[in-house]
């Protein structure tokens, strides 16, 4: 704008004088008549007049357009290319049929005629906004918020089948508080401002996802892939729904998004992203893919085999089970109708309840494009479905046939159009009835409630016998006998299988931890079941028991034979010189010691448990004390021969009896205290031997048990020391070397007994005890008495100096 001499020149066509502003008058020079440009018209509409109008914003015809650059009018940006999704034409017909049926029913809205106004949203946000604006304008002119014909004001708007159709029409329609009924996927929106005007006819998605989870767990498909199409609901699905899958024990090999075609100029970008998604899908180890999408997602899914063929990727999709959500439908672009769909065979899909309406079938059969003047969809549908054209000039140019209008819709294949009412169409049908009944209740003073089905029941198809159930897990199941442990850096359903440790089993697949067998049972080799343990004890019938009993009786017999030899030759010098009384007591103690093992063999009882250790402890202490007494007397006797020695009064039988009685009483006191404080008793050892329950004698007090052994060890050490001091006595009287050797054998046996006893379990522990008793007793017998028996049997004589002369017979 330029100021020149009180004249404002706005441009070359407009001149404004300042003094004219005061009068509010503008004068235009050389200005052409102003024109109001209409927005790009919505090409596809379907209008039927009525007292009350129900509007519909439905996606049925896909229009490709270039990216808006704002450099030219939008009408020049749009391409003429459009694709008719013939399946979705049934949605439009379902709305028209429901209105027709209600108008013919006098019980609903009597004296009121319903009409409808259907717009095509072209799967586009801009077209959806324009359709919403046009609903608030006159039919002839698009001037928002200005309506001269009140009858065309919609009382409700039915939107779908995509979530973004409802999302984009909400900001405008909610401002005017127009009720909106959704028959497709429900978008995420502000519940307090926009969502309050929505009523969702489609089932709640949360129930659907819970149903999918239950089916996945039923078939044990815990390793899955997820594919969704890029859209407004995709992010919410990934952030809010997929964590519920994870909490239920299902994890994901991949989560991929199919690109969405937003403009014709973005085809290459979409194809490039699609290649990446398909490559990930083919490289996956999962056999189950959950496809989350909406009604047009099937068109993207059908592209998978074509991408594989183009990229020469091995077709492995036939081995996968596709699990589709209920929002999806078998739709396709016209050029996709003859594509191979074998890779989808065996797929699972949740379905919405639908009803076959005979009246709707008849309604479809009478549709004719020549009589439906207000239907702006039918001609495009007719030409695409029957491959003909209504323009003879165009038909001549392309060499096609002319549409007569007499073609029958029932002759169309299912891949083109389905005569049976689909789930989405049935939802629209129910939505129209819901609006009509709401109006009827509002406008009637007296009404009769009529229940309307919501059509949201879930149902599974009749189960079919599968020859081979597909498996979809990250790795093979951990079978019985194994537990699973998490793999580092992998999802939680990827794990390694480790064998159950000793004593535990797993009898189910994929157990997190092996279970402990009861105390009276043990696991089998495979660690999958628990077997009852056998009762075990050292019996007289088994070879080990028989061998020990035989050995004990043999040694008892040998000791008895030695005692008989000493009694028979009691008047011989060698017997007299060895203190006959102590010798007889010692031999009797050894005989009883050899019989003590009989208390250890057989099933333990209360009596045998009380006697076995205490009896042997007392008896063997008597035997060792006899040896100590014999050695002490010999040493004192030689010490008493020295002149003036006071040792003479100690030499004699009284000293020997005192030593034996003193040792006997001490051991008896220890054993009595043991029996009083903590007596041994029969017990079951269920843990020492894996496959057996050992019936044994519990020692009661281990301390008292080792006190008994310690006292015997102390006696042996004292005897060994005394015998070592008497090693240089004359040979005629010296048996100290034999005593020293026998005590050395005894100590060696019992020193080796303790670690062996502690490391041995079950009946073999009893066998070690018996063997130690026999070995130590036999050591005393062999080292002390066998040489004497030999001397006695060869008839020894004394020479003139008192020395022993042995003559062999």
mmCIF file of N, CA, C and O in Angstrom, residues 495-579:
data_model
loop_
_atom_site.group_PDB
_atom_site.id
_atom_site.type_symbol
_atom_site.label_atom_id
_atom_site.label_comp_id
_atom_site.label_asym_id
_atom_site.label_seq_id
_atom_site.Cartn_x
_atom_site.Cartn_y
_atom_site.Cartn_z
ATOM 1 N N UNK A 495 14.933 -69.018 27.009
ATOM 2 C CA UNK A 495 15.592 -69.581 28.186
ATOM 3 C C UNK A 495 16.397 -70.818 27.807
ATOM 4 O O UNK A 495 16.240 -71.378 26.728
ATOM 5 N N UNK A 496 17.288 -71.197 28.699
ATOM 6 C CA UNK A 496 18.045 -72.437 28.580
ATOM 7 C C UNK A 496 17.435 -73.480 29.502
ATOM 8 O O UNK A 496 16.781 -73.154 30.507
ATOM 9 N N UNK A 497 17.676 -74.731 29.165
ATOM 10 C CA UNK A 497 17.164 -75.839 29.969
ATOM 11 C C UNK A 497 18.323 -76.482 30.712
ATOM 12 O O UNK A 497 19.320 -76.865 30.099
ATOM 13 N N UNK A 498 18.196 -76.600 32.025
ATOM 14 C CA UNK A 498 19.237 -77.227 32.834
ATOM 15 C C UNK A 498 18.641 -78.432 33.548
ATOM 16 O O UNK A 498 17.489 -78.404 33.977
ATOM 17 N N UNK A 499 19.404 -79.529 33.681
ATOM 18 C CA UNK A 499 18.876 -80.715 34.368
ATOM 19 C C UNK A 499 18.579 -80.419 35.833
ATOM 20 O O UNK A 499 19.219 -79.566 36.460
ATOM 21 N N UNK A 500 17.603 -81.125 36.345
ATOM 22 C CA UNK A 500 17.266 -80.974 37.763
ATOM 23 C C UNK A 500 18.409 -81.500 38.616
ATOM 24 O O UNK A 500 19.012 -82.534 38.302
ATOM 25 N N UNK A 501 18.718 -80.829 39.713
ATOM 26 C CA UNK A 501 19.777 -81.320 40.597
ATOM 27 C C UNK A 501 19.348 -82.575 41.336
ATOM 28 O O UNK A 501 18.183 -82.991 41.272
ATOM 29 N N UNK A 502 20.289 -83.149 42.058
ATOM 30 C CA UNK A 502 20.023 -84.384 42.784
ATOM 31 C C UNK A 502 18.932 -84.158 43.812
ATOM 32 O O UNK A 502 18.922 -83.173 44.546
ATOM 33 N N UNK A 503 17.975 -85.077 43.831
ATOM 34 C CA UNK A 503 16.894 -85.005 44.801
ATOM 35 C C UNK A 503 15.683 -84.233 44.347
ATOM 36 O O UNK A 503 14.702 -84.154 45.086
ATOM 37 N N UNK A 504 15.723 -83.630 43.125
ATOM 38 C CA UNK A 504 14.596 -82.843 42.645
ATOM 39 C C UNK A 504 14.099 -83.379 41.317
ATOM 40 O O UNK A 504 14.848 -84.046 40.585
ATOM 41 N N UNK A 505 12.849 -83.067 40.992
ATOM 42 C CA UNK A 505 12.235 -83.508 39.742
ATOM 43 C C UNK A 505 11.447 -82.359 39.137
ATOM 44 O O UNK A 505 11.138 -81.365 39.806
ATOM 45 N N UNK A 506 11.132 -82.491 37.866
ATOM 46 C CA UNK A 506 10.142 -81.643 37.198
ATOM 47 C C UNK A 506 9.322 -82.558 36.299
ATOM 48 O O UNK A 506 9.869 -83.231 35.430
ATOM 49 N N UNK A 507 8.033 -82.590 36.534
ATOM 50 C CA UNK A 507 7.148 -83.477 35.775
ATOM 51 C C UNK A 507 6.264 -82.713 34.804
ATOM 52 O O UNK A 507 5.288 -83.246 34.294
ATOM 53 N N UNK A 508 6.596 -81.427 34.566
ATOM 54 C CA UNK A 508 5.863 -80.625 33.609
ATOM 55 C C UNK A 508 6.856 -79.884 32.730
ATOM 56 O O UNK A 508 8.042 -79.798 33.047
ATOM 57 N N UNK A 509 6.328 -79.353 31.630
ATOM 58 C CA UNK A 509 7.186 -78.594 30.734
ATOM 59 C C UNK A 509 7.413 -77.185 31.276
ATOM 60 O O UNK A 509 6.555 -76.609 31.930
ATOM 61 N N UNK A 510 8.593 -76.676 30.990
ATOM 62 C CA UNK A 510 8.939 -75.272 31.258
ATOM 63 C C UNK A 510 8.708 -74.881 32.711
ATOM 64 O O UNK A 510 8.146 -73.835 33.023
ATOM 65 N N UNK A 511 9.160 -75.724 33.623
ATOM 66 C CA UNK A 511 9.070 -75.377 35.033
ATOM 67 C C UNK A 511 10.205 -74.414 35.388
ATOM 68 O O UNK A 511 11.345 -74.580 34.953
ATOM 69 N N UNK A 512 9.861 -73.397 36.175
ATOM 70 C CA UNK A 512 10.872 -72.420 36.575
ATOM 71 C C UNK A 512 11.865 -73.015 37.567
ATOM 72 O O UNK A 512 13.008 -72.568 37.645
ATOM 73 N N UNK A 513 11.435 -73.994 38.334
ATOM 74 C CA UNK A 513 12.335 -74.617 39.297
ATOM 75 C C UNK A 513 11.892 -76.045 39.505
ATOM 76 O O UNK A 513 10.702 -76.370 39.376
ATOM 77 N N UNK A 514 12.841 -76.904 39.792
ATOM 78 C CA UNK A 514 12.526 -78.309 40.054
ATOM 79 C C UNK A 514 11.978 -78.448 41.469
ATOM 80 O O UNK A 514 12.354 -77.700 42.373
ATOM 81 N N UNK A 515 11.098 -79.417 41.642
ATOM 82 C CA UNK A 515 10.460 -79.651 42.937
ATOM 83 C C UNK A 515 11.225 -80.715 43.710
ATOM 84 O O UNK A 515 11.732 -81.683 43.129
ATOM 85 N N UNK A 516 11.296 -80.521 45.015
ATOM 86 C CA UNK A 516 11.990 -81.464 45.893
ATOM 87 C C UNK A 516 11.102 -82.678 46.124
ATOM 88 O O UNK A 516 9.908 -82.556 46.380
ATOM 89 N N UNK A 517 11.701 -83.873 46.008
ATOM 90 C CA UNK A 517 10.952 -85.091 46.317
ATOM 91 C C UNK A 517 10.705 -85.172 47.820
ATOM 92 O O UNK A 517 11.498 -84.648 48.614
ATOM 93 N N UNK A 518 9.609 -85.814 48.240
ATOM 94 C CA UNK A 518 9.408 -86.039 49.681
ATOM 95 C C UNK A 518 10.561 -86.838 50.271
ATOM 96 O O UNK A 518 11.333 -87.483 49.562
ATOM 97 N N UNK A 519 10.675 -86.790 51.587
ATOM 98 C CA UNK A 519 11.808 -87.437 52.251
ATOM 99 C C UNK A 519 11.842 -88.946 52.030
ATOM 100 O O UNK A 519 12.912 -89.550 52.028
ATOM 101 N N UNK A 520 10.678 -89.543 51.861
ATOM 102 C CA UNK A 520 10.639 -91.005 51.702
ATOM 103 C C UNK A 520 10.632 -91.420 50.232
ATOM 104 O O UNK A 520 10.316 -92.561 49.911
ATOM 105 N N UNK A 521 10.982 -90.490 49.322
ATOM 106 C CA UNK A 521 11.027 -90.801 47.900
ATOM 107 C C UNK A 521 12.297 -90.212 47.290
ATOM 108 O O UNK A 521 12.921 -89.313 47.857
ATOM 109 N N UNK A 522 12.643 -90.705 46.106
ATOM 110 C CA UNK A 522 13.827 -90.209 45.408
ATOM 111 C C UNK A 522 13.514 -90.126 43.920
ATOM 112 O O UNK A 522 12.630 -90.821 43.414
ATOM 113 N N UNK A 523 14.209 -89.249 43.176
ATOM 114 C CA UNK A 523 13.920 -89.104 41.742
ATOM 115 C C UNK A 523 14.485 -90.257 40.934
ATOM 116 O O UNK A 523 15.513 -90.857 41.290
ATOM 117 N N UNK A 524 13.789 -90.559 39.827
ATOM 118 C CA UNK A 524 14.316 -91.589 38.926
ATOM 119 C C UNK A 524 15.447 -91.005 38.088
ATOM 120 O O UNK A 524 15.858 -89.856 38.255
ATOM 121 N N UNK A 525 15.965 -91.793 37.151
ATOM 122 C CA UNK A 525 17.109 -91.357 36.353
ATOM 123 C C UNK A 525 16.748 -90.133 35.529
ATOM 124 O O UNK A 525 17.540 -89.210 35.364
ATOM 125 N N UNK A 526 15.531 -90.103 34.993
ATOM 126 C CA UNK A 526 15.101 -88.978 34.152
ATOM 127 C C UNK A 526 14.699 -87.754 34.967
ATOM 128 O O UNK A 526 14.420 -86.700 34.402
ATOM 129 N N UNK A 527 14.617 -87.884 36.294
ATOM 130 C CA UNK A 527 14.234 -86.789 37.184
ATOM 131 C C UNK A 527 12.856 -86.222 36.824
ATOM 132 O O UNK A 527 12.644 -85.008 36.839
ATOM 133 N N UNK A 528 11.918 -87.115 36.495
ATOM 134 C CA UNK A 528 10.572 -86.644 36.186
ATOM 135 C C UNK A 528 9.509 -87.231 37.106
ATOM 136 O O UNK A 528 8.366 -86.782 37.082
ATOM 137 N N UNK A 529 9.844 -88.238 37.899
ATOM 138 C CA UNK A 529 8.918 -88.778 38.890
ATOM 139 C C UNK A 529 9.702 -89.136 40.150
ATOM 140 O O UNK A 529 10.924 -89.327 40.104
ATOM 141 N N UNK A 530 8.997 -89.215 41.259
ATOM 142 C CA UNK A 530 9.604 -89.633 42.522
ATOM 143 C C UNK A 530 9.229 -91.085 42.798
ATOM 144 O O UNK A 530 8.049 -91.462 42.688
ATOM 145 N N UNK A 531 10.205 -91.874 43.142
ATOM 146 C CA UNK A 531 9.999 -93.288 43.448
ATOM 147 C C UNK A 531 10.132 -93.507 44.949
ATOM 148 O O UNK A 531 10.932 -92.835 45.614
ATOM 149 N N UNK A 532 9.365 -94.442 45.511
ATOM 150 C CA UNK A 532 9.490 -94.699 46.958
ATOM 151 C C UNK A 532 10.843 -95.327 47.284
ATOM 152 O O UNK A 532 11.344 -96.192 46.568
ATOM 153 N N UNK A 533 11.432 -94.878 48.384
ATOM 154 C CA UNK A 533 12.720 -95.424 48.822
ATOM 155 C C UNK A 533 12.523 -96.779 49.507
ATOM 156 O O UNK A 533 11.501 -97.020 50.151
ATOM 157 N N UNK A 534 13.503 -97.646 49.363
ATOM 158 C CA UNK A 534 13.485 -98.939 50.031
ATOM 159 C C UNK A 534 14.025 -98.804 51.450
ATOM 160 O O UNK A 534 14.947 -98.021 51.709
ATOM 161 N N UNK A 535 13.437 -99.565 52.366
ATOM 162 C CA UNK A 535 13.946 -99.615 53.736
ATOM 163 C C UNK A 535 15.213 -100.467 53.730
ATOM 164 O O UNK A 535 15.224 -101.601 53.239
ATOM 165 N N UNK A 536 16.283 -99.916 54.267
ATOM 166 C CA UNK A 536 17.575 -100.599 54.192
ATOM 167 C C UNK A 536 18.195 -100.720 55.584
ATOM 168 O O UNK A 536 18.155 -99.769 56.367
ATOM 169 N N UNK A 537 18.736 -101.904 55.869
ATOM 170 C CA UNK A 537 19.559 -102.143 57.059
ATOM 171 C C UNK A 537 20.400 -103.385 56.783
ATOM 172 O O UNK A 537 20.120 -104.151 55.857
ATOM 173 N N UNK A 538 21.435 -103.540 57.553
ATOM 174 C CA UNK A 538 22.336 -104.671 57.358
ATOM 175 C C UNK A 538 21.670 -105.920 57.920
ATOM 176 O O UNK A 538 21.583 -106.108 59.149
ATOM 177 N N UNK A 539 21.190 -106.783 57.029
ATOM 178 C CA UNK A 539 20.440 -107.974 57.462
ATOM 179 C C UNK A 539 21.320 -109.215 57.429
ATOM 180 O O UNK A 539 22.416 -109.219 56.862
ATOM 181 N N UNK A 540 20.800 -110.258 58.044
ATOM 182 C CA UNK A 540 21.530 -111.532 58.059
ATOM 183 C C UNK A 540 21.461 -112.258 56.727
ATOM 184 O O UNK A 540 22.230 -113.212 56.514
ATOM 185 N N UNK A 541 20.554 -111.847 55.863
ATOM 186 C CA UNK A 541 20.331 -112.591 54.629
ATOM 187 C C UNK A 541 21.238 -112.152 53.496
ATOM 188 O O UNK A 541 21.518 -112.938 52.596
ATOM 189 N N UNK A 542 21.678 -110.925 53.497
ATOM 190 C CA UNK A 542 22.477 -110.435 52.379
ATOM 191 C C UNK A 542 23.927 -110.898 52.507
ATOM 192 O O UNK A 542 24.396 -111.229 53.605
ATOM 193 N N UNK A 543 24.656 -110.919 51.417
ATOM 194 C CA UNK A 543 26.035 -111.460 51.439
ATOM 195 C C UNK A 543 26.944 -110.751 52.434
ATOM 196 O O UNK A 543 27.740 -111.419 53.117
ATOM 197 N N UNK A 544 26.841 -109.431 52.550
ATOM 198 C CA UNK A 544 27.695 -108.720 53.489
ATOM 199 C C UNK A 544 27.402 -109.129 54.920
ATOM 200 O O UNK A 544 28.325 -109.350 55.733
ATOM 201 N N UNK A 545 26.121 -109.234 55.259
ATOM 202 C CA UNK A 545 25.753 -109.647 56.602
ATOM 203 C C UNK A 545 26.189 -111.069 56.898
ATOM 204 O O UNK A 545 26.702 -111.367 57.994
ATOM 205 N N UNK A 546 25.987 -111.966 55.932
ATOM 206 C CA UNK A 546 26.400 -113.359 56.125
ATOM 207 C C UNK A 546 27.911 -113.437 56.329
ATOM 208 O O UNK A 546 28.407 -114.185 57.197
ATOM 209 N N UNK A 547 28.664 -112.658 55.551
ATOM 210 C CA UNK A 547 30.127 -112.700 55.658
ATOM 211 C C UNK A 547 30.589 -112.216 57.019
ATOM 212 O O UNK A 547 31.476 -112.830 57.650
ATOM 213 N N UNK A 548 30.003 -111.152 57.519
ATOM 214 C CA UNK A 548 30.419 -110.618 58.813
ATOM 215 C C UNK A 548 30.022 -111.546 59.948
ATOM 216 O O UNK A 548 30.789 -111.729 60.917
ATOM 217 N N UNK A 549 28.835 -112.121 59.864
ATOM 218 C CA UNK A 549 28.419 -113.072 60.903
ATOM 219 C C UNK A 549 29.354 -114.276 60.919
ATOM 220 O O UNK A 549 29.805 -114.748 61.985
ATOM 221 N N UNK A 550 29.680 -114.782 59.732
ATOM 222 C CA UNK A 550 30.593 -115.930 59.645
ATOM 223 C C UNK A 550 31.964 -115.586 60.217
ATOM 224 O O UNK A 550 32.557 -116.372 60.978
ATOM 225 N N UNK A 551 32.472 -114.425 59.873
ATOM 226 C CA UNK A 551 33.784 -113.994 60.368
ATOM 227 C C UNK A 551 33.770 -113.840 61.881
ATOM 228 O O UNK A 551 34.714 -114.247 62.586
ATOM 229 N N UNK A 552 32.691 -113.245 62.421
ATOM 230 C CA UNK A 552 32.596 -113.061 63.875
ATOM 231 C C UNK A 552 32.527 -114.404 64.595
ATOM 232 O O UNK A 552 33.203 -114.621 65.626
ATOM 233 N N UNK A 553 31.730 -115.340 64.098
ATOM 234 C CA UNK A 553 31.618 -116.662 64.737
ATOM 235 C C UNK A 553 32.919 -117.439 64.612
ATOM 236 O O UNK A 553 33.310 -118.185 65.545
ATOM 237 N N UNK A 554 33.614 -117.282 63.503
ATOM 238 C CA UNK A 554 34.897 -117.965 63.340
ATOM 239 C C UNK A 554 35.917 -117.460 64.355
ATOM 240 O O UNK A 554 36.636 -118.267 64.986
ATOM 241 N N UNK A 555 35.988 -116.156 64.541
ATOM 242 C CA UNK A 555 36.926 -115.598 65.516
ATOM 243 C C UNK A 555 36.514 -115.966 66.939
ATOM 244 O O UNK A 555 37.372 -116.166 67.810
ATOM 245 N N UNK A 556 35.197 -116.025 67.156
ATOM 246 C CA UNK A 556 34.734 -116.470 68.474
ATOM 247 C C UNK A 556 35.186 -117.909 68.736
ATOM 248 O O UNK A 556 35.648 -118.265 69.859
ATOM 249 N N UNK A 557 35.058 -118.739 67.736
ATOM 250 C CA UNK A 557 35.478 -120.142 67.877
ATOM 251 C C UNK A 557 36.989 -120.233 68.116
ATOM 252 O O UNK A 557 37.458 -121.004 68.976
ATOM 253 N N UNK A 558 37.768 -119.453 67.398
ATOM 254 C CA UNK A 558 39.231 -119.470 67.565
ATOM 255 C C UNK A 558 39.605 -119.008 68.965
ATOM 256 O O UNK A 558 40.476 -119.603 69.635
ATOM 257 N N UNK A 559 38.953 -117.966 69.446
ATOM 258 C CA UNK A 559 39.243 -117.463 70.791
ATOM 259 C C UNK A 559 38.861 -118.504 71.832
ATOM 260 O O UNK A 559 39.580 -118.715 72.831
ATOM 261 N N UNK A 560 37.710 -119.155 71.610
ATOM 262 C CA UNK A 560 37.305 -120.224 72.537
ATOM 263 C C UNK A 560 38.316 -121.363 72.533
ATOM 264 O O UNK A 560 38.616 -121.975 73.584
ATOM 265 N N UNK A 561 38.862 -121.657 71.367
ATOM 266 C CA UNK A 561 39.871 -122.716 71.264
ATOM 267 C C UNK A 561 41.133 -122.321 72.027
ATOM 268 O O UNK A 561 41.749 -123.157 72.722
ATOM 269 N N UNK A 562 41.527 -121.055 71.930
ATOM 270 C CA UNK A 562 42.701 -120.582 72.685
ATOM 271 C C UNK A 562 42.439 -120.692 74.184
ATOM 272 O O UNK A 562 43.322 -121.116 74.967
ATOM 273 N N UNK A 563 41.206 -120.290 74.603
ATOM 274 C CA UNK A 563 40.866 -120.400 76.020
ATOM 275 C C UNK A 563 40.925 -121.852 76.484
ATOM 276 O O UNK A 563 41.426 -122.149 77.584
ATOM 277 N N UNK A 564 40.462 -122.766 75.668
ATOM 278 C CA UNK A 564 40.507 -124.197 76.015
ATOM 279 C C UNK A 564 41.945 -124.665 76.156
ATOM 280 O O UNK A 564 42.281 -125.461 77.056
ATOM 281 N N UNK A 565 42.824 -124.197 75.269
ATOM 282 C CA UNK A 565 44.242 -124.594 75.341
ATOM 283 C C UNK A 565 44.851 -124.107 76.648
ATOM 284 O O UNK A 565 45.574 -124.843 77.337
ATOM 285 N N UNK A 566 44.534 -122.868 77.033
ATOM 286 C CA UNK A 566 45.087 -122.339 78.268
ATOM 287 C C UNK A 566 44.537 -123.075 79.481
ATOM 288 O O UNK A 566 45.255 -123.288 80.468
ATOM 289 N N UNK A 567 43.247 -123.429 79.447
ATOM 290 C CA UNK A 567 42.679 -124.156 80.587
ATOM 291 C C UNK A 567 43.271 -125.558 80.669
ATOM 292 O O UNK A 567 43.584 -126.067 81.753
ATOM 293 N N UNK A 568 43.418 -126.196 79.518
ATOM 294 C CA UNK A 568 43.967 -127.558 79.495
ATOM 295 C C UNK A 568 45.406 -127.580 79.992
ATOM 296 O O UNK A 568 45.826 -128.521 80.670
ATOM 297 N N UNK A 569 46.186 -126.555 79.675
ATOM 298 C CA UNK A 569 47.598 -126.509 80.043
ATOM 299 C C UNK A 569 47.841 -125.460 81.112
ATOM 300 O O UNK A 569 48.857 -124.760 81.104
ATOM 301 N N UNK A 570 46.918 -125.368 82.056
ATOM 302 C CA UNK A 570 47.037 -124.341 83.076
ATOM 303 C C UNK A 570 48.193 -124.552 84.039
ATOM 304 O O UNK A 570 48.641 -123.616 84.713
ATOM 305 N N UNK A 571 48.702 -125.785 84.103
ATOM 306 C CA UNK A 571 49.807 -126.077 85.017
ATOM 307 C C UNK A 571 51.160 -125.894 84.368
ATOM 308 O O UNK A 571 52.200 -126.089 85.011
ATOM 309 N N UNK A 572 51.181 -125.533 83.132
ATOM 310 C CA UNK A 572 52.457 -125.358 82.451
ATOM 311 C C UNK A 572 53.095 -124.064 82.913
ATOM 312 O O UNK A 572 52.392 -123.116 83.323
ATOM 313 N N UNK A 573 54.454 -123.990 82.837
ATOM 314 C CA UNK A 573 55.121 -122.772 83.297
ATOM 315 C C UNK A 573 54.697 -121.517 82.525
ATOM 316 O O UNK A 573 54.566 -120.444 83.114
ATOM 317 N N UNK A 574 54.480 -121.667 81.249
ATOM 318 C CA UNK A 574 54.145 -120.482 80.467
ATOM 319 C C UNK A 574 52.792 -119.900 80.871
ATOM 320 O O UNK A 574 52.586 -118.685 80.871
ATOM 321 N N UNK A 575 51.824 -120.776 81.230
ATOM 322 C CA UNK A 575 50.516 -120.297 81.656
ATOM 323 C C UNK A 575 50.617 -119.663 83.027
ATOM 324 O O UNK A 575 50.037 -118.607 83.305
ATOM 325 N N UNK A 576 51.329 -120.334 83.901
ATOM 326 C CA UNK A 576 51.486 -119.779 85.247
ATOM 327 C C UNK A 576 52.201 -118.429 85.207
ATOM 328 O O UNK A 576 51.871 -117.512 85.961
ATOM 329 N N UNK A 577 53.222 -118.360 84.328
ATOM 330 C CA UNK A 577 53.994 -117.129 84.261
ATOM 331 C C UNK A 577 53.178 -115.962 83.697
ATOM 332 O O UNK A 577 53.566 -114.807 83.842
ATOM 333 N N UNK A 578 52.074 -116.198 83.051
ATOM 334 C CA UNK A 578 51.268 -115.163 82.403
ATOM 335 C C UNK A 578 49.996 -114.824 83.168
ATOM 336 O O UNK A 578 49.075 -114.258 82.600
ATOM 337 N N UNK A 579 49.941 -115.149 84.421
ATOM 338 C CA UNK A 579 48.795 -114.764 85.267
ATOM 339 C C UNK A 579 47.512 -115.352 84.687
ATOM 340 O O UNK A 579 46.800 -114.735 83.889
#
